[in-house]
Amino acid sequence: MYLVPVAGSRDFLVTSGSTMAAAEIARQMTEGARNLSLSGHVGFDGMPDQLVNKSVCQGFCFNILCVGETGLGKSTLMDTLFNTRFEGDPSPHNQPGVHIKSSSYELQESSVRLKLSIVNSVGFGDQINKEESYKSLVEFIDAQFEAYLQEELKIKRTLHNYHDSRIHACLYFIAPTGHSLKSLDLVTMKKLDSKVNIIPIIAKADSISKNELQKFKIKIMSELVSNGVQIYQFPTDDETVAEINGTMNAHLPFAVVGSTEEIKIGNKMMKARQYPWGTVQVENENHCDFVKLREMLIRVNMEDLREQTHTRHYELYRRCKLEEMGFKDTDPDNKPFSLQETYEAKRNEFLGELQKKEEEMRQMFVMRVKEKESELKEAEKELHDKFDRLKKLHQDEKKKLEDKKKSLDDEINAFKQRKTAAELLQSQAQQSGSQQTLKREKERKNNPWLCTE
Ligand code: GTP
Ligand code: MG
């Protein structure tokens, strides 16, 4: 049950419902606001000061990604921009791929503290096959967005003191060839342009002549446009900076020179690069666009770069990620869909899917059991058949053996009978033989003249 204020009156409507009603209340509350004049000082005109004090107290953070081939003067430019010396050791350049090196620093100017992170693309452009060079950059940028999203989605969030590592500006260093952009530059910038504010700069601009530089700048911009690469445009909607930003947009890409060396020019020490034929003054706008870059990047548009990162690039990442996870703002009929409803719908969808999967698995299990059962029955039947076959074989064998045994027994009996008969005959023969011998012995005794054989 809700009380909805009626626009332009002090009446309230009593209504019920959920998200739709809440949205309606919010709409009516803002639309129904009336303009009133104050009859005395209240004090909320101090809000801007409160904001400034709070921000100064908290400090600021700014993260810069430097992308560019080896030795284009990235580290020197960072040192020159922030008037300090950041990293000491030169980066290795014999790596199989591009790797990301992030270093954080605490800087202070007057009472303002700045947590600055400089992210370097070590080994960019060093490989023979440069196809995958952009990948580690994209992965790094996405990983910072993901970390922020995870913090946002936590129940206990600590976003007020969260160390924001999202990249606010990408300085893309273009080699001062004077010709055109390399395909590596175009591919990398195209892959990065929806994720980060790209500010293209022509590095080591002291190595290119004034006329060539103008042509080179025009060529670069036309190539970026024809390849649909979106670079960061200094905002012109805030009238306090619209003019300067509008002018500076026309100077892009900035042609810069970096140097930490200080040389005495007149009676002033100045950052410069000295050559046998002359001196290039880094902060002289007739020599290069270094000052323009510093003004645009740090003094005028640092906050806009941070804001663009949050409202444009991070928002895009967040939207894609949440859509990927199945969240949406409207239902198929284009009606608003609250997070609660999305959650319920997703939960029901998930439960439905789970039940479907369970049912599928159950059916699969029953089918498998049936299959196994029939397999086992088949095997059992085969075993029975085999047993029967073996049993019959055994019986046949047994019968054969018995028959054979019987015939052998018969043979043995017949043999025994024959043997007995033979023995009888033999003893009879022996008997008659010995009787004859006796008879002959007797005859010889009676007649000694009978000769013996
Ligand atoms: P890696 O980190 O090794 O990729 O190099 P890098 O891009 O950081 O370049 P680094 O700042 O180390 O500069 C490389 C060389 O270029 C050094 O000798 C610098 O003095 C020189 N250098 C830097 N900036 C400029 C410039 O604007 N013009 C000229 N001519 N030389 C420069
Ligand atoms: Mg370096």
Coordinates of N, CA and C in Angstrom, one line a residue, residues 185-336:
D185 N 48.8 0.1 -34.7 CA 48.2 1.2 -34.0 C 46.7 1.2 -34.2
L186 N 46.3 1.0 -35.5 CA 44.9 1.1 -35.8 C 44.1 0.0 -35.1
V187 N 44.7 -1.2 -35.2 CA 44.0 -2.4 -34.5 C 43.9 -2.2 -33.0
T188 N 45.0 -1.8 -32.4 CA 45.0 -1.6 -30.9 C 44.0 -0.5 -30.5
M189 N 44.0 0.6 -31.2 CA 43.1 1.7 -30.8 C 41.7 1.3 -31.0
K190 N 41.4 0.5 -32.1 CA 40.0 0.1 -32.4 C 39.5 -0.8 -31.3
K191 N 40.4 -1.7 -30.8 CA 40.0 -2.6 -29.7 C 39.8 -1.9 -28.4
L192 N 40.5 -0.8 -28.2 CA 40.5 -0.1 -26.9 C 39.4 1.0 -26.8
D193 N 38.9 1.5 -28.0 CA 38.2 2.7 -28.0 C 36.9 2.7 -27.2
S194 N 36.3 1.5 -27.1 CA 35.0 1.4 -26.3 C 35.3 1.1 -24.8
K195 N 36.5 1.0 -24.5 CA 36.9 0.6 -23.1 C 37.6 1.7 -22.3
V196 N 38.2 2.7 -23.1 CA 39.0 3.7 -22.4 C 39.1 5.0 -23.2
N197 N 39.4 6.1 -22.5 CA 39.5 7.4 -23.2 C 40.8 7.4 -23.9
I198 N 40.9 7.4 -25.2 CA 42.2 7.4 -25.9 C 42.6 8.8 -26.3
I199 N 43.8 9.2 -25.9 CA 44.3 10.5 -26.4 C 45.6 10.1 -27.2
P200 N 45.4 10.3 -28.5 CA 46.6 9.9 -29.3 C 47.6 11.1 -29.3
I201 N 48.9 10.7 -29.2 CA 50.0 11.7 -29.3 C 51.1 11.3 -30.2
I202 N 51.6 12.2 -30.9 CA 52.8 11.9 -31.7 C 54.0 12.1 -30.8
A203 N 54.7 11.0 -30.7 CA 55.9 11.0 -29.8 C 57.1 11.6 -30.5
K204 N 58.1 12.0 -29.7 CA 59.3 12.5 -30.2 C 59.1 13.5 -31.4
A205 N 58.2 14.4 -31.2 CA 57.8 15.3 -32.3 C 58.9 16.2 -32.8
D206 N 60.1 16.2 -32.0 CA 61.2 17.1 -32.4 C 61.9 16.4 -33.6
S207 N 61.5 15.2 -34.0 CA 62.2 14.6 -35.1 C 61.4 14.7 -36.4
I208 N 60.5 15.6 -36.4 CA 59.7 15.7 -37.6 C 59.5 17.2 -37.9
S209 N 59.6 17.6 -39.2 CA 59.6 19.0 -39.5 C 58.2 19.6 -39.3
K210 N 58.1 20.9 -39.2 CA 56.8 21.6 -39.0 C 55.7 21.3 -40.0
N211 N 56.2 21.4 -41.3 CA 55.2 21.1 -42.4 C 54.8 19.7 -42.4
E212 N 55.7 18.8 -42.3 CA 55.4 17.4 -42.3 C 54.5 17.0 -41.1
L213 N 54.7 17.7 -40.0 CA 53.9 17.4 -38.8 C 52.4 17.8 -39.0
Q214 N 52.1 18.9 -39.7 CA 50.7 19.3 -40.0 C 50.1 18.2 -40.8
K215 N 50.8 17.8 -41.9 CA 50.3 16.8 -42.8 C 50.1 15.5 -42.1
F216 N 51.0 15.2 -41.2 CA 51.0 13.9 -40.5 C 49.7 13.9 -39.6
K217 N 49.5 15.0 -38.9 CA 48.4 15.1 -38.0 C 47.0 14.9 -38.8
I218 N 46.9 15.6 -39.9 CA 45.7 15.4 -40.7 C 45.5 14.0 -41.2
K219 N 46.7 13.4 -41.6 CA 46.6 12.0 -42.1 C 46.1 11.1 -41.0
I220 N 46.7 11.2 -39.8 CA 46.3 10.4 -38.7 C 44.8 10.5 -38.4
M221 N 44.3 11.8 -38.3 CA 42.9 12.0 -37.9 C 42.0 11.4 -39.0
S222 N 42.4 11.5 -40.3 CA 41.5 11.0 -41.3 C 41.6 9.4 -41.3
E223 N 42.7 8.9 -41.0 CA 42.8 7.4 -40.9 C 41.9 6.9 -39.7
L224 N 42.0 7.6 -38.6 CA 41.2 7.2 -37.4 C 39.7 7.3 -37.8
V225 N 39.3 8.4 -38.4 CA 37.9 8.5 -38.8 C 37.5 7.4 -39.8
S226 N 38.3 7.2 -40.8 CA 37.9 6.2 -41.8 C 37.9 4.8 -41.3
N227 N 38.6 4.6 -40.2 CA 38.6 3.2 -39.6 C 37.6 3.1 -38.4
G228 N 36.9 4.2 -38.2 CA 35.9 4.2 -37.1 C 36.5 4.1 -35.7
V229 N 37.7 4.7 -35.5 CA 38.3 4.7 -34.2 C 37.8 5.9 -33.4
Q230 N 37.2 5.7 -32.3 CA 36.7 6.8 -31.5 C 37.7 7.2 -30.5
I231 N 38.2 8.4 -30.6 CA 39.2 8.9 -29.6 C 38.5 9.9 -28.7
Y232 N 39.1 10.2 -27.5 CA 38.5 11.0 -26.5 C 38.4 12.5 -27.1
Q233 N 37.2 13.0 -27.0 CA 37.0 14.4 -27.4 C 36.9 15.3 -26.1
F234 N 37.7 16.3 -26.0 CA 37.6 17.2 -24.8 C 36.2 17.8 -24.8
P235 N 35.5 17.7 -23.6 CA 34.1 18.1 -23.6 C 33.8 19.6 -23.9
T236 N 32.8 19.9 -24.6 CA 32.4 21.3 -24.9 C 31.1 21.6 -24.3
D237 N 30.5 20.7 -23.5 CA 29.2 21.1 -23.0 C 29.3 22.0 -21.7
D238 N 30.4 22.0 -21.1 CA 30.6 22.9 -19.9 C 31.1 24.2 -20.4
E239 N 30.3 25.3 -20.3 CA 30.7 26.6 -21.0 C 32.0 27.2 -20.4
T240 N 32.4 26.8 -19.2 CA 33.6 27.4 -18.7 C 34.9 26.9 -19.4
V241 N 34.8 25.7 -20.0 CA 35.9 25.1 -20.7 C 35.6 24.8 -22.2
A242 N 34.4 25.2 -22.6 CA 34.0 24.8 -24.0 C 34.9 25.4 -25.0
E243 N 35.3 26.6 -24.8 CA 36.1 27.3 -25.8 C 37.5 26.6 -26.0
I244 N 38.2 26.5 -24.8 CA 39.5 26.0 -24.8 C 39.5 24.5 -25.3
N245 N 38.5 23.8 -24.8 CA 38.4 22.4 -25.3 C 38.1 22.2 -26.7
G246 N 37.2 23.1 -27.2 CA 36.9 23.1 -28.7 C 38.2 23.3 -29.5
T247 N 39.0 24.3 -29.1 CA 40.2 24.7 -29.8 C 41.2 23.5 -29.8
M248 N 41.3 22.9 -28.6 CA 42.3 21.8 -28.4 C 41.9 20.6 -29.2
N249 N 40.6 20.3 -29.3 CA 40.1 19.2 -30.1 C 40.7 19.3 -31.5
A250 N 40.8 20.5 -32.0 CA 41.3 20.7 -33.4 C 42.8 20.4 -33.5
H251 N 43.5 20.4 -32.3 CA 45.0 20.2 -32.4 C 45.4 18.7 -32.2
L252 N 44.4 17.9 -32.1 CA 44.7 16.5 -31.9 C 45.2 15.8 -33.2
P253 N 46.1 14.9 -33.1 CA 46.8 14.4 -32.0 C 48.0 15.4 -31.6
F254 N 48.2 15.5 -30.3 CA 49.2 16.4 -29.8 C 50.6 15.8 -30.2
A255 N 51.4 16.8 -30.6 CA 52.8 16.3 -31.0 C 53.7 16.8 -29.8
V256 N 54.2 15.8 -29.1 CA 54.9 16.1 -27.9 C 56.4 15.8 -27.9
V257 N 57.1 16.5 -27.0 CA 58.5 16.2 -26.8 C 58.7 16.1 -25.3
G258 N 59.5 15.2 -24.8 CA 59.7 15.0 -23.4 C 61.1 15.1 -23.1
S259 N 61.4 15.7 -21.9 CA 62.7 15.8 -21.4 C 62.7 16.1 -19.9
T260 N 63.6 15.5 -19.2 CA 63.7 15.9 -17.8 C 64.9 16.8 -17.5
E261 N 65.6 17.0 -18.6 CA 66.8 17.8 -18.6 C 66.5 19.3 -18.5
E262 N 67.1 20.0 -17.6 CA 66.8 21.5 -17.5 C 68.0 22.3 -18.0
I263 N 67.7 23.2 -18.9 CA 68.7 24.0 -19.6 C 68.4 25.5 -19.3
K264 N 69.5 26.2 -19.2 CA 69.3 27.7 -18.9 C 69.1 28.4 -20.2
I265 N 67.9 28.9 -20.3 CA 67.6 29.7 -21.5 C 67.2 31.1 -21.0
G266 N 68.0 32.1 -21.5 CA 67.9 33.5 -20.9 C 68.3 33.4 -19.4
N267 N 67.5 33.8 -18.6 CA 67.9 33.6 -17.1 C 67.0 32.6 -16.4
K268 N 66.3 31.8 -17.3 CA 65.4 30.8 -16.7 C 65.8 29.4 -17.0
M269 N 65.6 28.5 -16.0 CA 65.9 27.1 -16.3 C 64.7 26.5 -16.9
M270 N 64.9 25.8 -18.0 CA 63.7 25.2 -18.8 C 64.0 23.8 -19.2
K271 N 62.9 23.0 -19.2 CA 63.0 21.6 -19.7 C 63.2 21.7 -21.2
A272 N 64.2 21.1 -21.7 CA 64.5 21.2 -23.1 C 65.4 20.0 -23.6
R273 N 65.5 19.9 -24.9 CA 66.4 18.9 -25.5 C 67.3 19.7 -26.3
Q274 N 68.6 19.5 -26.1 CA 69.6 20.3 -26.7 C 70.3 19.5 -27.9
Y275 N 70.4 20.1 -29.0 CA 71.0 19.4 -30.2 C 72.1 20.4 -30.7
P276 N 73.0 19.8 -31.6 CA 74.1 20.7 -32.1 C 73.6 21.9 -32.8
W277 N 72.4 21.8 -33.4 CA 71.8 22.9 -34.2 C 70.8 23.8 -33.4
G278 N 70.5 23.4 -32.2 CA 69.6 24.2 -31.4 C 68.9 23.5 -30.2
T279 N 68.0 24.2 -29.6 CA 67.3 23.6 -28.4 C 65.8 23.5 -28.6
V280 N 65.3 22.4 -28.2 CA 63.8 22.2 -28.3 C 63.3 22.4 -26.9
Q281 N 62.5 23.4 -26.7 CA 61.9 23.7 -25.4 C 60.6 23.0 -25.3
V282 N 60.6 22.1 -24.2 CA 59.4 21.3 -24.1 C 58.1 22.1 -23.8
E283 N 58.3 23.2 -23.0 CA 57.1 23.9 -22.6 C 56.9 25.2 -23.5
N284 N 57.5 25.2 -24.7 CA 57.3 26.3 -25.6 C 56.3 25.8 -26.7
E285 N 55.1 26.5 -26.7 CA 54.1 26.0 -27.6 C 54.4 26.2 -29.1
N286 N 55.4 26.9 -29.4 CA 55.8 27.0 -30.8 C 56.7 25.8 -31.2
H287 N 57.2 25.1 -30.2 CA 58.1 24.0 -30.4 C 57.3 22.7 -30.4
C288 N 56.4 22.5 -29.5 CA 55.6 21.3 -29.5 C 54.3 21.5 -28.7
D289 N 53.5 20.4 -28.6 CA 52.2 20.5 -28.0 C 52.2 20.0 -26.5
F290 N 53.4 19.9 -25.9 CA 53.4 19.4 -24.6 C 52.5 20.1 -23.6
V291 N 52.6 21.4 -23.6 CA 51.8 22.2 -22.7 C 50.3 22.0 -22.9
K292 N 49.9 21.9 -24.2 CA 48.5 21.6 -24.5 C 48.1 20.3 -23.9
L293 N 48.9 19.3 -24.0 CA 48.6 18.0 -23.5 C 48.5 18.1 -22.0
R294 N 49.4 18.7 -21.3 CA 49.4 18.8 -19.9 C 48.1 19.6 -19.4
E295 N 47.8 20.6 -20.1 CA 46.6 21.4 -19.7 C 45.4 20.6 -19.9
M296 N 45.3 19.9 -21.0 CA 44.0 19.1 -21.3 C 43.9 17.9 -20.4
L297 N 45.0 17.2 -20.2 CA 45.0 16.0 -19.5 C 44.8 16.2 -18.0
I298 N 45.6 17.2 -17.5 CA 45.6 17.3 -16.0 C 44.8 18.5 -15.5
R299 N 45.1 19.7 -16.1 CA 44.5 20.9 -15.4 C 43.0 21.0 -15.7
V300 N 42.6 20.7 -17.0 CA 41.2 21.0 -17.4 C 40.3 19.8 -17.3
N301 N 40.8 18.7 -17.8 CA 39.8 17.6 -18.1 C 40.0 16.3 -17.2
M302 N 40.8 16.4 -16.2 CA 41.1 15.2 -15.4 C 39.8 14.6 -14.8
E303 N 38.9 15.5 -14.3 CA 37.7 15.0 -13.7 C 36.8 14.5 -14.8
D304 N 36.8 15.1 -16.0 CA 35.9 14.6 -17.0 C 36.4 13.2 -17.5
L305 N 37.7 13.0 -17.5 CA 38.2 11.7 -17.9 C 37.8 10.7 -16.9
R306 N 37.8 11.0 -15.7 CA 37.3 10.1 -14.6 C 35.8 9.8 -14.8
E307 N 35.1 10.9 -15.0 CA 33.6 10.7 -15.1 C 33.3 9.9 -16.4
Q308 N 33.9 10.2 -17.5 CA 33.7 9.4 -18.7 C 34.0 7.9 -18.5
T309 N 35.0 7.7 -17.8 CA 35.4 6.3 -17.5 C 34.3 5.6 -16.8
H310 N 33.7 6.3 -15.8 CA 32.6 5.7 -15.0 C 31.3 5.6 -15.8
T311 N 30.9 6.8 -16.4 CA 29.6 6.8 -17.0 C 29.5 6.2 -18.4
R312 N 30.6 6.1 -19.1 CA 30.5 5.6 -20.4 C 31.2 4.2 -20.5
H313 N 32.5 4.1 -20.2 CA 33.2 2.9 -20.5 C 32.8 1.8 -19.4
Y314 N 32.8 2.2 -18.2 CA 32.4 1.2 -17.1 C 31.0 0.8 -17.3
E315 N 30.1 1.8 -17.6 CA 28.7 1.5 -17.7 C 28.4 0.5 -18.8
L316 N 29.2 0.7 -19.9 CA 29.0 -0.3 -21.1 C 29.5 -1.7 -20.6
Y317 N 30.6 -1.7 -19.9 CA 31.1 -3.0 -19.5 C 30.1 -3.7 -18.5
R318 N 29.6 -2.9 -17.6 CA 28.6 -3.3 -16.6 C 27.3 -3.9 -17.3
R319 N 26.9 -3.1 -18.2 CA 25.6 -3.4 -18.9 C 25.8 -4.8 -19.6
C320 N 26.9 -4.9 -20.4 CA 27.1 -6.1 -21.1 C 27.2 -7.3 -20.2
K321 N 27.9 -7.1 -19.1 CA 28.2 -8.2 -18.1 C 26.9 -8.6 -17.4
L322 N 26.0 -7.6 -17.0 CA 24.8 -8.0 -16.4 C 23.8 -8.6 -17.4
E323 N 23.8 -8.2 -18.6 CA 23.0 -8.8 -19.7 C 23.4 -10.2 -19.9
E324 N 24.8 -10.4 -19.9 CA 25.3 -11.7 -20.1 C 24.9 -12.7 -18.9
M325 N 24.7 -12.0 -17.7 CA 24.3 -12.8 -16.6 C 22.7 -13.0 -16.6
G326 N 22.1 -12.4 -17.5 CA 20.6 -12.6 -17.7 C 19.8 -11.5 -17.1
F327 N 20.4 -10.4 -16.6 CA 19.6 -9.3 -16.0 C 19.1 -8.4 -17.1
K328 N 17.9 -7.9 -17.0 CA 17.4 -6.9 -17.9 C 16.5 -5.9 -17.2
D329 N 16.3 -4.7 -17.9 CA 15.5 -3.6 -17.3 C 14.0 -3.7 -17.6
T330 N 13.8 -4.3 -18.8 CA 12.4 -4.4 -19.3 C 12.0 -5.8 -19.7
D331 N 10.7 -6.1 -19.6 CA 10.3 -7.4 -20.0 C 10.0 -7.4 -21.5
P332 N 9.7 -8.6 -22.1 CA 9.5 -8.6 -23.5 C 8.4 -7.6 -24.0
D333 N 7.5 -7.2 -23.2 CA 6.5 -6.1 -23.6 C 7.0 -4.7 -23.3
N334 N 8.3 -4.6 -23.0 CA 8.9 -3.3 -22.8 C 8.4 -2.6 -21.5
K335 N 8.0 -3.4 -20.6 CA 7.5 -2.8 -19.3 C 8.7 -2.9 -18.3
P336 N 8.8 -1.9 -17.4 CA 10.0 -2.0 -16.5 C 10.0 -3.3 -15.6

